[in-house]
CSV table of C-alpha atoms in Angstrom, one decimal:
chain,number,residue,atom,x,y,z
A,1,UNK,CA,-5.4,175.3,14.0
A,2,UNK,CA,-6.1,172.1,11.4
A,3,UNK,CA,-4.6,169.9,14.3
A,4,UNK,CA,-7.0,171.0,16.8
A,5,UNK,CA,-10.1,170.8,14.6
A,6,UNK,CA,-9.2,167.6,13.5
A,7,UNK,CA,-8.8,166.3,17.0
A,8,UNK,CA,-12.4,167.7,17.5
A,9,UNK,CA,-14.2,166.3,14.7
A,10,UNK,CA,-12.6,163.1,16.2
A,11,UNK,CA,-14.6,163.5,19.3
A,12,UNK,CA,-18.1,164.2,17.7
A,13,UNK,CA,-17.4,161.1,15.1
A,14,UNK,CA,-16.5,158.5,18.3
A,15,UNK,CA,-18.9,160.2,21.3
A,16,UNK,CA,-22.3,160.5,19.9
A,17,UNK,CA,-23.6,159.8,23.6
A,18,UNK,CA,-23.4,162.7,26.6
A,19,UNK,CA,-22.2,161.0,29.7
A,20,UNK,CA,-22.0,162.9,33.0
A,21,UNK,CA,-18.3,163.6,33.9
A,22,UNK,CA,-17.8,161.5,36.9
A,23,UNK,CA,-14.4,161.5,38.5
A,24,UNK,CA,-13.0,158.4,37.4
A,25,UNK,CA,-9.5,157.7,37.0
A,26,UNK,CA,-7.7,156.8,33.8
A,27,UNK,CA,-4.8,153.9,33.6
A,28,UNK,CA,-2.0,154.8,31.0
A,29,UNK,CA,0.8,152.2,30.1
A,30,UNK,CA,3.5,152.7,27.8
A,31,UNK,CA,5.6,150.2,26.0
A,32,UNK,CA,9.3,151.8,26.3
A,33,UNK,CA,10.9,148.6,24.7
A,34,UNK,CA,13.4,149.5,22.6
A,35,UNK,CA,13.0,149.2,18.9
A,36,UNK,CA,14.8,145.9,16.8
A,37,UNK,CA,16.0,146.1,13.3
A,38,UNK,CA,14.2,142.4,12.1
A,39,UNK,CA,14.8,140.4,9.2
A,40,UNK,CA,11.7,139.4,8.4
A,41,UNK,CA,9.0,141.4,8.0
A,42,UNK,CA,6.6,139.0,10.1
A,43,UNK,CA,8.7,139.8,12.8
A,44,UNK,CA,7.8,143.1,12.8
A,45,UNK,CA,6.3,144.5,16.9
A,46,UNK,CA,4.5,147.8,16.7
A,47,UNK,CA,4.9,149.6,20.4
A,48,UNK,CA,3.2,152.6,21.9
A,49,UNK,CA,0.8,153.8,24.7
A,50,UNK,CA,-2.2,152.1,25.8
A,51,UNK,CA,-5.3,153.9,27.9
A,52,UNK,CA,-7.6,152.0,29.7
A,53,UNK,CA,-10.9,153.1,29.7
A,54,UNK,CA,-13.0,153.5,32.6
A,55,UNK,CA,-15.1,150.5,32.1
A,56,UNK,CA,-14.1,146.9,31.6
A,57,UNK,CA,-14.7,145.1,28.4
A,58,UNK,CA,-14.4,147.9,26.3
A,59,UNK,CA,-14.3,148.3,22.7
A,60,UNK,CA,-11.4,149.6,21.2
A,61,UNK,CA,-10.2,152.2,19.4
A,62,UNK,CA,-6.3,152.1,17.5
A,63,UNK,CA,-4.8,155.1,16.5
A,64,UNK,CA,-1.5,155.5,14.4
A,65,UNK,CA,-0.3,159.3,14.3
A,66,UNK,CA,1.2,161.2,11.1
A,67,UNK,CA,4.9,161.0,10.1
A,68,UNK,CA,7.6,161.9,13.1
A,69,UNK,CA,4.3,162.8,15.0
A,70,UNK,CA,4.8,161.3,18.8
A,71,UNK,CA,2.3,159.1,20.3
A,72,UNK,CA,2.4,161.8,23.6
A,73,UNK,CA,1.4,164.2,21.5
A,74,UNK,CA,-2.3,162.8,21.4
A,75,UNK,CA,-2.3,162.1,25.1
A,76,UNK,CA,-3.8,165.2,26.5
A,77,UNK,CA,-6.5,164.8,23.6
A,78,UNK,CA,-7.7,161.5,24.3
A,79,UNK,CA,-7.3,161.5,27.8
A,80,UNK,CA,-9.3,165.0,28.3
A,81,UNK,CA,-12.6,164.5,30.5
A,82,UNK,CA,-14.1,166.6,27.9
A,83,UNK,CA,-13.6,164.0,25.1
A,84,UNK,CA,-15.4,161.2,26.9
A,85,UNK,CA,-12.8,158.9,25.2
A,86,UNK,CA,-12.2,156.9,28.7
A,87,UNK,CA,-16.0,156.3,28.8
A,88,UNK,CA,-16.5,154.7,25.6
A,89,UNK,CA,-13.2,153.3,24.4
A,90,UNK,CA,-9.9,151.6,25.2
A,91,UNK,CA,-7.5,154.0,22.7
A,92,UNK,CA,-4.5,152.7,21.6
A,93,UNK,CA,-1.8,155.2,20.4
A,94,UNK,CA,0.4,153.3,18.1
A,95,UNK,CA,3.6,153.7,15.8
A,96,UNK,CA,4.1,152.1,12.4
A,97,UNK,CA,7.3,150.1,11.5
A,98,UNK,CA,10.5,152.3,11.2
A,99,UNK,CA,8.7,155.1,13.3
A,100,UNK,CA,9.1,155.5,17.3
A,101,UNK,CA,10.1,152.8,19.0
A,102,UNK,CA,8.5,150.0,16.5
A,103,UNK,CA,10.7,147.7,15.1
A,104,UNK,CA,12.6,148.2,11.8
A,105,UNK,CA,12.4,146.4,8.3
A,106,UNK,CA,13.4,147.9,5.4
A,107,UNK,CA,10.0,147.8,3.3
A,108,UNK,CA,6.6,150.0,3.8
A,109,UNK,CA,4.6,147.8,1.4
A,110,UNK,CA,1.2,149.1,2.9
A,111,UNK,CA,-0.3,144.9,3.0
A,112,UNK,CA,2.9,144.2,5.3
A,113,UNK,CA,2.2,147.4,6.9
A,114,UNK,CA,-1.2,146.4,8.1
A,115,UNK,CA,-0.7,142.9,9.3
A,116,UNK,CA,1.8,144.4,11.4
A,117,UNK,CA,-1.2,146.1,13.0
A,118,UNK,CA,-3.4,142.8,13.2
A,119,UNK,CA,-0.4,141.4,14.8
A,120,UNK,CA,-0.3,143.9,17.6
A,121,UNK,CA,-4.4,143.2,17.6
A,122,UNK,CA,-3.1,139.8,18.2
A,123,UNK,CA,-0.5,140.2,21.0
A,124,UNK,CA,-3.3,142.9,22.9
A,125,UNK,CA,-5.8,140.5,22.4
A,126,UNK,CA,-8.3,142.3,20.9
A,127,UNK,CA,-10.3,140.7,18.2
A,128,UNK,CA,-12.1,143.5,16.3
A,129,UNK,CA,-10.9,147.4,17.0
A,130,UNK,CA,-12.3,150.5,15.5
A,131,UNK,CA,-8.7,152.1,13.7
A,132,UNK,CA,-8.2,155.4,13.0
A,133,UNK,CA,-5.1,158.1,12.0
A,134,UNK,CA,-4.0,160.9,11.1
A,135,UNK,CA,-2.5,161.6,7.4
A,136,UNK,CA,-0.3,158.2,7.1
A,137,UNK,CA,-1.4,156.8,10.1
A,138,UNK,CA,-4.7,157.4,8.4
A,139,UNK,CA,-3.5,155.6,5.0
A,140,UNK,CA,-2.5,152.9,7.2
A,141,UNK,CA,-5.7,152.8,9.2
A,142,UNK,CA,-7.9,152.3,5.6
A,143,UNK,CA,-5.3,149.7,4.9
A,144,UNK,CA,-5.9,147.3,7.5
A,145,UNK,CA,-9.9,147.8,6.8
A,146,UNK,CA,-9.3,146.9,3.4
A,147,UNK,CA,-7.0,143.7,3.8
A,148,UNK,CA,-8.6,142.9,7.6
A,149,UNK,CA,-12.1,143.5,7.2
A,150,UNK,CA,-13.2,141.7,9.4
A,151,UNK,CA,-11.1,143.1,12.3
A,152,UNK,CA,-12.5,146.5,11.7
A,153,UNK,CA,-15.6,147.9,13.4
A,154,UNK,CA,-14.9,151.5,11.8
A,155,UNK,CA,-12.8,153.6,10.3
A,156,UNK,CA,-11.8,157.5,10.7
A,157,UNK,CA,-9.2,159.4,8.7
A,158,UNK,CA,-7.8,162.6,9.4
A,159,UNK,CA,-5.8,164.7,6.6
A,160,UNK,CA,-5.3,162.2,4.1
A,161,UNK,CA,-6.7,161.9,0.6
A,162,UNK,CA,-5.6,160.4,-2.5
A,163,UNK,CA,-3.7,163.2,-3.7
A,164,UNK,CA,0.0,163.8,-4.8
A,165,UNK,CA,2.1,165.5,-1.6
A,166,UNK,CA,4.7,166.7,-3.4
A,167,UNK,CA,3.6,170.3,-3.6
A,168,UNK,CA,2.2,170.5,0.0
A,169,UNK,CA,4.2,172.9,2.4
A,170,UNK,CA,4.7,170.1,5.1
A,171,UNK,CA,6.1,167.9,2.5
A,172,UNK,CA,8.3,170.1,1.4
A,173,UNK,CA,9.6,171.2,4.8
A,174,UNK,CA,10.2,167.2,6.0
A,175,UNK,CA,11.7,166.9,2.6
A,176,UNK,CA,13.9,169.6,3.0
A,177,UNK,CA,15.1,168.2,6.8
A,178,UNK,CA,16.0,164.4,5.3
A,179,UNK,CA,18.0,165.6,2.8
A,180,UNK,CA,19.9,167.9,5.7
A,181,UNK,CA,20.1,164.8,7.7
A,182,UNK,CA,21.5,162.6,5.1
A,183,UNK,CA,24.8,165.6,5.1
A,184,UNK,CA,25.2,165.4,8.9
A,185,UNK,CA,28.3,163.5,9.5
A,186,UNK,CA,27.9,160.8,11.9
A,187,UNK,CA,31.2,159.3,12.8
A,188,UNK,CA,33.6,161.7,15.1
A,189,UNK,CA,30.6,163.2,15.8
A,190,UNK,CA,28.5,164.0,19.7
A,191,UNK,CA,25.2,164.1,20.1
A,192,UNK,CA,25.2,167.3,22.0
A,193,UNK,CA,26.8,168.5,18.4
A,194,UNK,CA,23.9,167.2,16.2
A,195,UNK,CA,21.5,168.3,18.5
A,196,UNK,CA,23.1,172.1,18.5
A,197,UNK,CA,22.9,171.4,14.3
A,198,UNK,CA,19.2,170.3,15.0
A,199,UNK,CA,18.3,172.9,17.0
A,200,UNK,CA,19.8,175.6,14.5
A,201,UNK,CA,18.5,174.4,11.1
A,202,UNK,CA,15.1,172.8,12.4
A,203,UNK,CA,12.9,175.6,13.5
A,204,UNK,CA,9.7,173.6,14.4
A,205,UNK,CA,11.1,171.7,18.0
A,206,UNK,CA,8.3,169.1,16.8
A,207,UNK,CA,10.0,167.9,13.8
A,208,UNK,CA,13.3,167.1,16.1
């Protein structure tokens, strides 16, 4: 499928070196802290999964997935043997503000948006990181090389152009589940209810 070619151009772009697959093992930490809703938009934490390659010192490599995409989707991907990720790179699987587990603020102004990134860089203490994402992720990604340019070592964007959305089928079919969402009565309600509304409406599980 698209996904999976994506994910493979990926690999040729990052590993242009053949390594010999030794049997090392790979170190995966998650940040499970909850998200806040902040009142200033400097406040702002981005959260996800870290992989630690196999080496120290390390360069590495940020990732922000697509809309309602979850960062353990890209797991398997970057940690497959195959991919040589672990040998090159320290991959960061992140989520932008008002997605996953990141905080909340009531703005997407694409500037705020990436210095919420250079703050992560700041708190993982990494000083330069190549950034890469898929469709807003990927928006995001160019962002941060355009207003942090000197943070960035490279960029790589999957599915995302400078086109109007509107008329694509995925935009359509998110489009079509917010304005279902914004009907589903919250108050009086259980969540074993909305899920049984979720599960009937929203065919794709991945968009639950």
């Amino acid at each position: 499928g698209i996904q999976n070619t994506n994910k493979e151009m990926l690999t040729k772009i990052v590993n242009k070196r053949v390594h010999p697959l030794l049997s090392y093992s790979i170190h995966i930490s998650h940040d499970r802290a909850p998200a806040q809703t902040v009142n200033d938009t400097r406040d702002v934490t981005l959260r996800g999964t870290k992989i630690h390659g196999y080496f120290e010192d390390l360069p590495n490599l940020i990732f922000i997935p697509e809309v309602m995409d979850q960062t353990g989707s890209w797991l398997n991907f970057f940690t497959d043997p195959k991919n040589r990720f672990p040998y090159y790179r320290n991959v960061h699987i992140i989520y932008p503000r008002n997605f996953g587990n990141s905080d909340r603020y009531p703005s997407f102004d694409m500037e705020e948006m990436a210095n919420d990134v250079v703050r992560y860089m700041w708190k993982n203490k990494i000083s330069t990181a190549c950034l890469a994402g898929h469709g807003l992720g990927a928006k995001l990604a160019l962002a941060v090389g355009c207003y942090h340019h000197d943070r960035v070592t490279g960029y790589i964007g999957l599915d995302t152009s400078p086109m109007d959305q509107r008329y694509m089928e995925p935009f359509r079919e998110l489009r079509k589940y917010i304005e279902f969402l914004h009907q589903v009565p919250l108050n009086g309600v259980s969540r074993s209810q909305i899920e049984a509304w979720l599960t009937e409406y929203v065919e794709d599980r991945k968009w639950r």
